[in-house]
Short mmCIF file of C-alpha atoms and ligand atoms in Angstrom, two decimals:
data_model
loop_
_atom_site.label_atom_id
_atom_site.label_comp_id
_atom_site.label_asym_id
_atom_site.label_seq_id
_atom_site.Cartn_x
_atom_site.Cartn_y
_atom_site.Cartn_z
CA MET P 29 147.42 208.38 261.19
CA GLU P 30 146.91 209.95 264.63
CA ARG P 31 147.96 212.96 262.96
CA LEU P 32 144.68 213.19 260.99
CA THR P 33 141.86 214.40 263.76
CA SER P 34 139.42 214.12 261.20
CA PRO P 35 138.48 211.38 258.14
CA PRO P 36 140.56 211.68 255.76
CA ARG P 37 139.61 212.75 252.27
CA LEU P 38 140.67 210.21 250.27
CA MET P 39 142.62 206.46 250.77
CA ILE P 40 144.53 205.48 248.40
CA VAL P 41 144.93 201.44 248.69
CA SER P 42 147.37 200.43 245.82
CA ASP P 43 149.12 197.13 245.10
CA LEU P 44 152.78 197.69 243.79
CA ASP P 45 154.30 195.73 241.68
CA ASP P 46 152.67 196.38 238.03
CA THR P 47 150.43 198.75 240.09
CA MET P 48 152.60 201.69 241.43
CA VAL P 49 155.88 200.12 240.25
CA ASP P 50 156.31 199.76 236.34
CA HIS P 51 158.66 197.06 235.83
CA HIS P 52 158.41 197.01 232.11
CA ASN P 53 157.92 200.23 230.35
CA ASP P 54 159.30 202.73 232.95
CA PRO P 55 162.83 202.61 233.70
CA GLU P 56 163.11 206.06 234.80
CA ASN P 57 160.17 205.61 237.02
CA LEU P 58 158.82 208.89 235.72
CA SER P 59 155.14 208.06 236.19
CA LEU P 60 155.35 207.51 240.05
CA LEU P 61 157.46 210.61 240.15
CA ARG P 62 154.81 211.69 238.73
CA PHE P 63 152.01 210.70 241.24
CA SER P 64 154.59 211.26 243.89
CA SER P 65 154.74 214.96 243.75
CA LEU P 66 151.30 215.20 243.33
CA TRP P 67 150.11 213.30 246.59
CA GLU P 68 152.93 215.28 248.30
CA GLU P 69 151.36 218.40 247.35
CA ALA P 70 147.79 218.00 247.30
CA PHE P 71 146.89 215.01 249.29
CA ARG P 72 149.61 214.14 252.09
CA GLN P 73 148.60 216.19 254.46
CA ASP P 74 144.59 214.88 255.05
CA SER P 75 144.87 211.99 252.84
CA LEU P 76 145.72 208.33 253.54
CA LEU P 77 148.58 206.10 251.51
CA VAL P 78 148.21 202.51 252.09
CA PHE P 79 150.48 199.99 250.23
CA SER P 80 149.19 196.69 249.80
CA THR P 81 151.22 194.14 248.22
CA GLY P 82 151.96 189.99 247.83
CA ARG P 83 155.73 191.20 248.88
CA THR P 84 156.62 190.46 252.15
CA LEU P 85 157.85 192.91 254.49
CA PRO P 86 161.52 192.44 253.50
CA MET P 87 160.97 192.33 249.75
CA TYR P 88 158.91 195.41 249.98
CA LYS P 89 162.36 197.00 251.85
CA LYS P 90 164.05 196.07 248.76
CA LEU P 91 161.58 197.27 246.29
CA ARG P 92 162.31 200.78 248.40
CA LYS P 93 165.45 201.05 247.89
CA GLU P 94 165.36 200.26 244.26
CA ARG P 95 162.86 202.60 243.45
CA PRO P 96 161.41 206.53 244.04
CA MET P 97 158.68 204.98 246.54
CA LEU P 98 156.83 207.73 248.86
CA THR P 99 156.21 205.99 252.60
CA PRO P 100 152.62 204.86 252.88
CA ASP P 101 150.67 205.57 256.04
CA VAL P 102 150.04 201.88 256.24
CA ILE P 103 151.77 198.93 254.27
CA ILE P 104 150.13 195.81 254.32
CA THR P 105 152.11 192.83 252.52
CA SER P 106 152.16 189.17 252.32
CA VAL P 107 148.85 189.10 250.55
CA GLY P 108 147.12 190.87 253.18
CA THR P 109 148.44 188.53 255.88
CA GLU P 110 150.44 191.21 257.49
CA ILE P 111 149.35 195.23 258.64
CA ALA P 112 152.24 197.66 260.09
CA TYR P 113 151.52 200.99 260.79
CA GLY P 114 153.57 204.09 259.94
CA LYS P 115 157.31 205.04 258.58
CA SER P 116 158.57 202.73 261.37
CA MET P 117 156.32 199.82 260.32
CA VAL P 118 154.53 198.88 263.67
CA THR P 119 153.00 195.79 263.61
CA ASP P 120 148.86 194.89 263.92
CA ASP P 121 149.54 192.62 266.51
CA SER P 122 145.23 191.97 266.60
CA TRP P 123 145.61 190.86 262.77
CA VAL P 124 148.49 188.61 263.60
CA GLU P 125 146.14 187.03 266.35
CA ILE P 126 142.87 186.84 263.59
CA MET P 127 145.61 185.30 261.03
CA ASN P 128 146.72 182.63 263.76
CA HIS P 129 143.08 181.76 264.36
CA LYS P 130 141.85 178.32 262.15
CA TRP P 131 145.64 178.55 260.85
CA ASP P 132 148.23 175.38 260.43
CA ARG P 133 151.12 176.07 258.16
CA GLY P 134 151.97 172.61 258.96
CA ILE P 135 148.90 170.74 257.44
CA VAL P 136 148.96 173.06 254.62
CA GLU P 137 152.35 172.09 253.63
CA GLU P 138 151.88 168.63 253.99
CA GLU P 139 148.70 168.62 252.03
CA THR P 140 150.21 170.81 249.12
CA SER P 141 153.46 168.61 249.09
CA LYS P 142 151.28 165.75 247.51
CA PHE P 143 150.70 168.07 244.26
CA PRO P 144 153.75 167.52 241.97
CA GLU P 145 152.27 170.76 239.57
CA LEU P 146 152.94 173.15 242.78
CA THR P 147 156.44 174.07 242.97
CA LEU P 148 157.31 175.98 246.26
CA GLN P 149 158.32 179.55 245.76
CA ARG P 150 161.63 180.77 247.17
CA ASP P 151 162.07 180.92 251.46
CA CYS P 152 162.11 184.61 251.40
CA ASP P 153 158.59 184.52 249.37
CA GLN P 154 157.36 182.40 252.61
CA ARG P 155 155.65 183.76 255.36
CA PRO P 156 153.84 182.02 258.50
CA ASN P 157 150.56 183.06 257.84
CA LYS P 158 151.16 182.86 253.39
CA VAL P 159 152.62 179.53 251.61
CA SER P 160 153.13 180.39 248.04
CA PHE P 161 153.75 178.48 244.99
CA PHE P 162 154.21 178.84 241.17
CA ILE P 163 152.07 176.92 239.17
CA ASP P 164 151.34 176.11 235.74
CA LYS P 165 148.46 178.54 234.75
CA SER P 166 146.63 175.68 232.87
CA LYS P 167 146.70 173.55 235.70
CA ALA P 168 145.67 176.13 238.16
CA GLN P 169 142.20 175.87 238.32
CA GLN P 170 141.91 171.54 238.45
CA VAL P 171 144.83 171.93 241.25
CA THR P 172 142.80 174.74 243.13
CA LYS P 173 139.57 172.62 243.31
CA GLU P 174 141.44 169.57 244.61
CA LEU P 175 143.58 171.32 247.25
CA TYR P 176 140.29 173.01 248.25
CA GLN P 177 138.58 169.57 249.07
CA ARG P 178 141.82 168.09 250.35
CA LEU P 179 142.29 170.90 252.50
CA GLU P 180 138.54 171.33 253.45
CA LYS P 181 138.51 167.84 254.42
CA ARG P 182 141.67 167.89 256.41
CA GLY P 183 139.78 171.38 258.15
CA VAL P 184 137.12 169.08 259.78
CA SER P 185 138.93 167.30 262.12
CA THR P 186 141.17 170.06 262.67
CA ILE P 187 141.01 174.15 262.68
CA LEU P 188 141.92 174.53 259.39
CA GLU P 189 140.01 177.33 257.40
CA ILE P 190 141.90 178.13 254.18
CA LYS P 191 141.78 180.25 250.86
CA ILE P 192 143.90 180.10 247.86
CA ILE P 193 144.58 182.72 245.27
CA PHE P 194 146.15 182.28 241.58
CA SER P 195 148.03 185.54 240.99
CA GLY P 196 149.96 187.28 237.27
CA GLY P 197 148.89 183.63 235.42
CA LYS P 198 151.50 181.98 237.45
CA ALA P 199 151.43 182.43 241.87
CA LEU P 200 149.47 180.45 243.68
CA ASP P 201 148.90 181.32 247.48
CA VAL P 202 147.74 179.77 250.04
CA LEU P 203 146.22 181.90 253.02
CA PRO P 204 144.27 181.95 256.29
CA LYS P 205 140.65 182.23 255.33
CA GLY P 206 140.39 185.46 257.12
CA GLY P 207 143.06 187.09 254.98
CA GLY P 208 144.13 188.16 251.71
CA LYS P 209 143.89 192.07 250.61
CA GLY P 210 140.45 192.67 250.61
CA GLN P 211 139.76 191.16 254.51
CA ALA P 212 142.70 193.42 255.53
CA LEU P 213 141.33 196.70 253.87
CA ALA P 214 137.85 195.70 255.54
CA TYR P 215 139.51 195.27 258.74
CA LEU P 216 141.67 198.90 258.21
CA LEU P 217 138.26 200.59 257.16
CA ASN P 218 136.73 198.97 260.38
CA LYS P 219 139.55 200.23 262.57
CA LEU P 220 139.25 203.44 261.11
CA LYS P 221 135.73 203.81 261.36
CA ALA P 222 135.75 202.96 265.40
CA GLU P 223 138.08 206.08 265.48
CA GLY P 224 135.85 208.15 263.61
CA ARG P 225 138.04 208.26 260.77
CA LEU P 226 136.35 206.56 257.86
CA PRO P 227 137.77 208.08 254.99
CA VAL P 228 135.50 210.35 252.81
CA ASN P 229 136.60 208.14 249.29
CA THR P 230 138.41 205.13 249.01
CA LEU P 231 140.22 204.29 245.73
CA VAL P 232 141.79 200.08 244.98
CA CYS P 233 144.21 200.11 242.66
CA GLY P 234 145.72 196.40 241.32
CA ASP P 235 146.76 194.62 238.19
CA SER P 236 146.18 190.81 239.12
CA GLY P 237 144.41 187.93 241.12
CA ASN P 238 145.25 188.98 244.47
CA ASP P 239 143.87 192.41 244.03
CA THR P 240 140.54 190.91 242.98
CA GLU P 241 139.54 190.83 246.64
CA LEU P 242 139.83 194.74 247.43
CA PHE P 243 137.45 195.21 244.41
CA THR P 244 134.78 193.46 246.59
CA ILE P 245 135.02 195.70 249.33
CA PRO P 246 131.57 198.04 249.59
CA ASN P 247 131.77 201.47 248.72
CA VAL P 248 135.21 201.90 247.37
CA TYR P 249 136.26 203.28 244.04
CA GLY P 250 138.34 201.06 241.92
CA VAL P 251 140.74 200.84 239.12
CA MET P 252 142.18 198.11 237.35
CA VAL P 253 145.16 199.54 235.73
CA ARG P 254 145.55 199.39 231.61
CA ASN P 255 148.01 196.50 231.73
CA SER P 256 146.06 194.34 234.48
CA GLN P 257 146.43 190.48 234.02
CA GLU P 258 143.65 188.23 232.76
CA GLU P 259 142.39 186.74 235.73
CA LEU P 260 141.63 190.18 237.26
CA LEU P 261 139.91 191.19 233.96
CA GLU P 262 137.75 187.54 233.77
CA TRP P 263 137.01 188.30 237.44
CA TYR P 264 135.58 191.95 236.30
CA ALA P 265 133.73 190.86 233.27
CA GLU P 266 131.92 188.24 234.92
CA ASN P 267 131.30 189.88 238.27
CA ALA P 268 131.44 193.42 238.43
CA LYS P 269 130.89 194.83 234.79
CA ASP P 270 128.16 196.56 235.77
CA ASN P 271 129.69 198.49 238.49
CA ALA P 272 130.37 202.18 237.64
CA LYS P 273 132.48 202.25 240.37
CA ILE P 274 135.14 200.17 238.82
CA ILE P 275 137.22 201.14 236.00
CA HIS P 276 139.55 199.56 233.47
CA ALA P 277 142.07 202.25 233.02
CA SER P 278 143.21 203.51 229.62
CA GLU P 279 146.93 204.07 231.18
CA ARG P 280 149.50 201.43 232.63
CA CYS P 281 150.16 201.18 236.45
CA VAL P 282 150.22 204.60 238.07
CA GLY P 283 149.36 206.68 235.23
CA GLY P 284 145.77 204.09 235.89
CA ILE P 285 145.59 205.77 239.42
CA LEU P 286 146.34 209.61 238.43
CA GLU P 287 143.57 209.04 235.43
CA ALA P 288 140.86 207.15 238.19
CA ILE P 289 141.61 210.25 240.58
CA GLY P 290 140.18 212.37 237.54
CA HIS P 291 137.52 209.96 236.28
CA PHE P 292 135.69 209.67 240.13
CA GLU P 293 136.51 213.36 240.79
CA LEU P 294 138.87 212.40 244.11
CA GLY P 295 140.92 215.03 243.81
CA PRO P 296 143.05 217.37 241.77
CA ASN P 297 144.68 214.99 239.38
CA LEU P 298 147.32 217.29 237.48
CA SER P 299 150.93 216.23 238.86
CA PRO P 300 152.87 219.27 239.21
CA ARG P 301 155.56 217.36 237.05
CA ASP P 302 153.19 217.93 234.59
CA VAL P 303 153.32 222.12 234.65
CA SER P 304 155.69 223.56 232.91
CA ASP P 305 155.78 226.87 234.69
CA LEU P 306 156.63 226.46 238.49
CA PHE P 307 156.52 229.97 238.68
CA GLU P 308 153.13 230.75 237.33
CA CYS P 309 151.64 227.88 239.61
CA LYS P 310 151.01 229.90 242.59
CA GLU P 311 148.31 228.50 245.47
CA ASP P 312 145.21 230.16 245.99
CA ASN P 313 145.53 229.31 249.48
CA VAL P 314 148.42 229.06 251.73
CA ASN P 315 150.06 225.67 251.16
CA PRO P 316 153.25 225.07 252.65
CA GLY P 317 153.26 221.91 251.26
CA HIS P 318 152.84 222.90 247.87
CA GLU P 319 156.18 225.93 248.15
CA VAL P 320 158.33 223.04 249.49
CA VAL P 321 157.59 220.61 246.51
CA MET P 322 157.35 223.21 244.07
CA PHE P 323 161.12 224.49 245.31
CA PHE P 324 162.68 220.89 244.69
CA LEU P 325 161.06 220.27 241.62
CA PHE P 326 162.33 223.75 240.68
CA TYR P 327 165.52 222.31 242.06
CA GLU P 328 165.57 218.98 239.78
CA ARG P 329 164.55 221.06 236.61
CA TRP P 330 167.60 223.33 237.49
CA ARG P 331 170.20 220.85 237.90
CA ARG P 332 169.06 218.75 234.74
CA GLY P 333 169.09 221.95 232.84
CA GLU P 334 165.32 221.42 232.09
CA VAL P 335 164.59 224.89 232.72
CA GLU P 336 165.91 228.30 231.08
CA ASN P 337 169.50 229.56 232.80
CA CYS P 338 167.84 232.83 234.00
CA ASP P 339 168.74 235.03 236.65
CA ALA P 340 165.18 235.91 236.84
CA TYR P 341 164.79 232.65 238.17
CA ILE P 342 167.09 232.50 241.27
CA ALA P 343 166.01 236.52 241.95
CA SER P 344 162.51 235.13 242.50
CA LEU P 345 163.48 232.39 244.88
CA LYS P 346 165.60 234.71 246.58
CA ALA P 347 162.89 237.13 246.92
CA SER P 348 160.58 234.49 248.52
CA CYS P 349 163.43 233.90 251.29
CA HIS P 350 163.91 236.46 254.82
CA PRO P 351 166.79 238.85 253.97
CA ALA P 352 168.30 237.06 257.61
CA ALA P 353 166.85 233.72 256.63
CA VAL P 354 169.47 230.80 257.98
CA PHE P 355 170.05 227.52 256.38
CA VAL P 356 171.71 224.68 258.41
CA HIS P 357 173.36 222.43 255.86
CA PRO P 358 173.61 218.52 257.13
CA SER P 359 177.18 219.02 257.82
CA GLY P 360 176.25 221.27 260.69
CA ALA P 361 177.42 224.30 259.03
CA GLU P 362 175.03 227.44 259.16
CA LYS P 363 174.71 229.30 256.07
CA SER P 364 172.64 232.42 254.94
CA LEU P 365 170.09 230.95 252.88
CA ILE P 366 169.96 233.73 250.31
CA ASP P 367 173.60 232.75 250.10
CA THR P 368 172.92 229.30 249.26
CA ILE P 369 170.06 230.05 246.12
CA ASP P 370 172.93 232.25 244.91
CA GLU P 371 175.36 229.45 244.87
CA LEU P 372 172.64 226.76 243.00
CA GLY P 373 172.53 229.46 240.37
CA LYS P 374 175.77 228.14 239.43
CA TYR P 375 174.84 224.56 239.12
CA HIS P 376 172.63 225.13 236.28
CA GLY P 377 172.66 222.13 233.98
CA ASP P 378 175.48 220.45 236.01
CA LYS P 379 173.38 217.06 236.20
CA LYS P 380 172.14 216.85 232.33
CA ASP P 381 172.01 213.59 231.44
CA LYS P 382 173.11 212.13 234.73
CA LYS P 383 169.89 210.50 235.42
CA PHE P 384 169.04 213.16 238.37
CA ARG P 385 166.16 213.15 240.27
CA VAL P 386 164.57 214.62 243.36
CA TRP P 387 161.28 213.91 245.08
CA THR P 388 159.71 214.78 248.68
CA ASP P 389 158.52 212.86 251.01
CA GLN P 390 155.87 212.79 253.85
CA VAL P 391 155.40 216.28 253.60
CA LEU P 392 153.92 217.46 256.34
CA ALA P 393 153.11 221.10 257.63
CA THR P 394 151.45 222.27 260.98
CA GLU P 395 150.64 225.82 261.75
CA THR P 396 152.95 226.68 265.03
CA THR P 397 151.70 230.08 265.65
CA HIS P 398 149.18 232.06 263.81
CA GLY P 399 150.53 232.80 260.50
CA THR P 400 154.28 230.49 261.18
CA TRP P 401 154.20 227.07 259.63
CA MET P 402 156.79 224.34 259.88
CA VAL P 403 157.23 221.95 257.45
CA LYS P 404 158.52 218.61 257.54
CA LEU P 405 159.70 216.23 254.75
CA ASP P 406 162.59 213.97 253.79
CA LYS P 407 164.05 215.19 250.76
CA TRP P 408 165.39 212.28 248.07
CA GLU P 409 168.18 213.15 245.80
CA GLN P 410 169.34 210.33 242.97
CA THR P 411 172.35 210.29 240.51
CA GLY P 412 172.26 207.15 238.47
CA ASN P 413 171.82 204.55 241.14
CA GLU P 414 173.39 206.60 244.42
CA ARG P 415 170.54 208.25 246.15
CA LYS P 416 170.80 210.63 249.47
CA CYS P 417 168.16 211.65 251.65
CA CYS P 418 167.86 214.54 254.30
CA THR P 419 165.11 214.89 256.69
CA THR P 420 164.27 218.77 256.03
CA THR P 421 162.65 221.17 258.35
CA VAL P 422 161.27 224.38 257.08
CA ARG P 423 159.71 227.68 258.70
CA PHE P 424 157.45 229.50 256.87
CA ILE P 425 155.69 232.73 257.72
CA SER P 426 152.56 233.88 255.86
CA LYS P 427 152.57 237.62 254.73
CA GLU P 428 149.39 239.51 253.38
CA ASN P 429 150.48 240.11 250.07
CA GLU P 430 153.77 238.28 250.04
CA GLY P 431 152.66 234.88 250.30
CA LEU P 432 155.12 232.55 252.11
CA VAL P 433 158.64 233.67 253.36
CA TRP P 434 160.99 231.22 253.67
CA GLU P 435 162.18 231.76 257.11
CA ASN P 436 164.70 228.63 257.83
CA VAL P 437 165.70 225.44 256.41
CA GLN P 438 167.33 222.85 258.70
CA GLN P 439 168.71 219.69 257.12
CA THR P 440 169.85 216.16 258.75
CA TRP P 441 170.82 213.28 256.98
CA SER P 442 168.44 210.68 256.86
CA GLU P 443 168.71 207.32 258.75
CA GLU P 444 167.56 205.91 255.45
CA SER P 445 170.07 207.57 253.30
CA GLU P 446 172.91 205.39 251.96
CA MET P 447 175.29 208.08 251.29
CA LYS P 448 175.93 210.82 254.05
CA ASN P 449 178.18 212.70 251.62
CA ASP P 450 178.13 216.12 252.56
CA SER P 451 180.56 217.53 250.23
CA ASN P 452 177.92 217.72 246.91
CA TRP P 453 174.90 218.29 248.57
CA ILE P 454 173.54 221.88 248.12
CA ILE P 455 169.71 222.25 249.61
C1 GLC J 523 153.95 188.19 245.48
C2 GLC J 523 154.76 187.64 246.10
C3 GLC J 523 154.62 185.95 245.61
C4 GLC J 523 153.27 186.00 245.75
C5 GLC J 523 152.72 186.89 244.65
C6 GLC J 523 151.01 186.97 244.29
O1 GLC J 523 155.14 188.61 243.99
O2 GLC J 523 155.98 187.81 246.13
O3 GLC J 523 154.44 185.41 246.56
O4 GLC J 523 153.08 184.53 245.50
O5 GLC J 523 152.64 188.13 244.93
O6 GLC J 523 150.53 187.19 245.38
MG1 MG J 524 150.40 193.49 241.16
#
């Protein structure tokens, strides 16, 4: 977040399962990829991406390995009881303190064990400030009421204050009263405000019971995705249906987020992936991030054989390179960038029917000296289940009438890359 010198234009705070990630209807993650390229092209530079999930941190990391997910600026896990920042996920220690205030896991375990209706979730879903169960939907209301009464009674003589959240028609979480996705967001907004970085707009996105609180935070826009759970839609019907800042999207999952960006006019919502002619899509302003996102999107389409095998495309790419531009391959080999693009010409359609996808993450541009730009990003490439990632730096110079000229590209294998195979990596 430190990179932002002024208030972020938009902060998206989104749930993951069945909001960002469609577990039922999009095996190729196309909606997620559409969102990702829009975010990187149009928002990454001046906006904040926050994930707020019921998952624990290890389970979030697992999802990240399974899906083409972007790196958020802030990750709120375990139903709003843990907050971490940046790529390296630095824990918010002040939040840990708040979560430990008036909390006693032992008492929660003791009292909940008296309810045969509650089945403990797996160990990997339990956390210091989150005790999670499964429960039959028909029993949820009654058990929640009785459990509150019991724990409140215990709370008088001890120091316990809790909240109970029912989600997804089957999960019941017991958390510290000051925890939950809503409280975590309120805390984050306060922190940003104190730093002079209160977002101009905030959009919260969710599908189930543990997201309800997000929609209660003052002044935020909200989208309940089309496939939202009954418990969230019921809450909305009873408490928020007159709030014009909340919509129930007609699109599923992350498609609903794109819909909400458009509906509330929070910025552009046409994904670069929905543009058929990438070469036509020139920006009016100098936007090196746009240039890079478009290049790698073209690269994906070229290798998938989805664009015509036409020399003019390769010629046009070469024309935007400086004649002496250098490409440092992750193997360390230095090549001419123009020769590399010539080589790419030979690979038209080689990944057809191979479930090949390319996406860019954390695309950030800085102007180093007047007219010279450095863009840093992670470039991911997946074929079937095999994925690789290179940390990539591109240097551009911006020339009157010529637009951005590619001067230098350098790649090194990212720590996150499971494979580091030099031999079949083009760029
Ligand atoms: C996620 C968590 C689970 C929790 C549920 C509802 O699925 O893994 O532990 O109960 O969200 O908040
Ligand atoms: Mg969800």
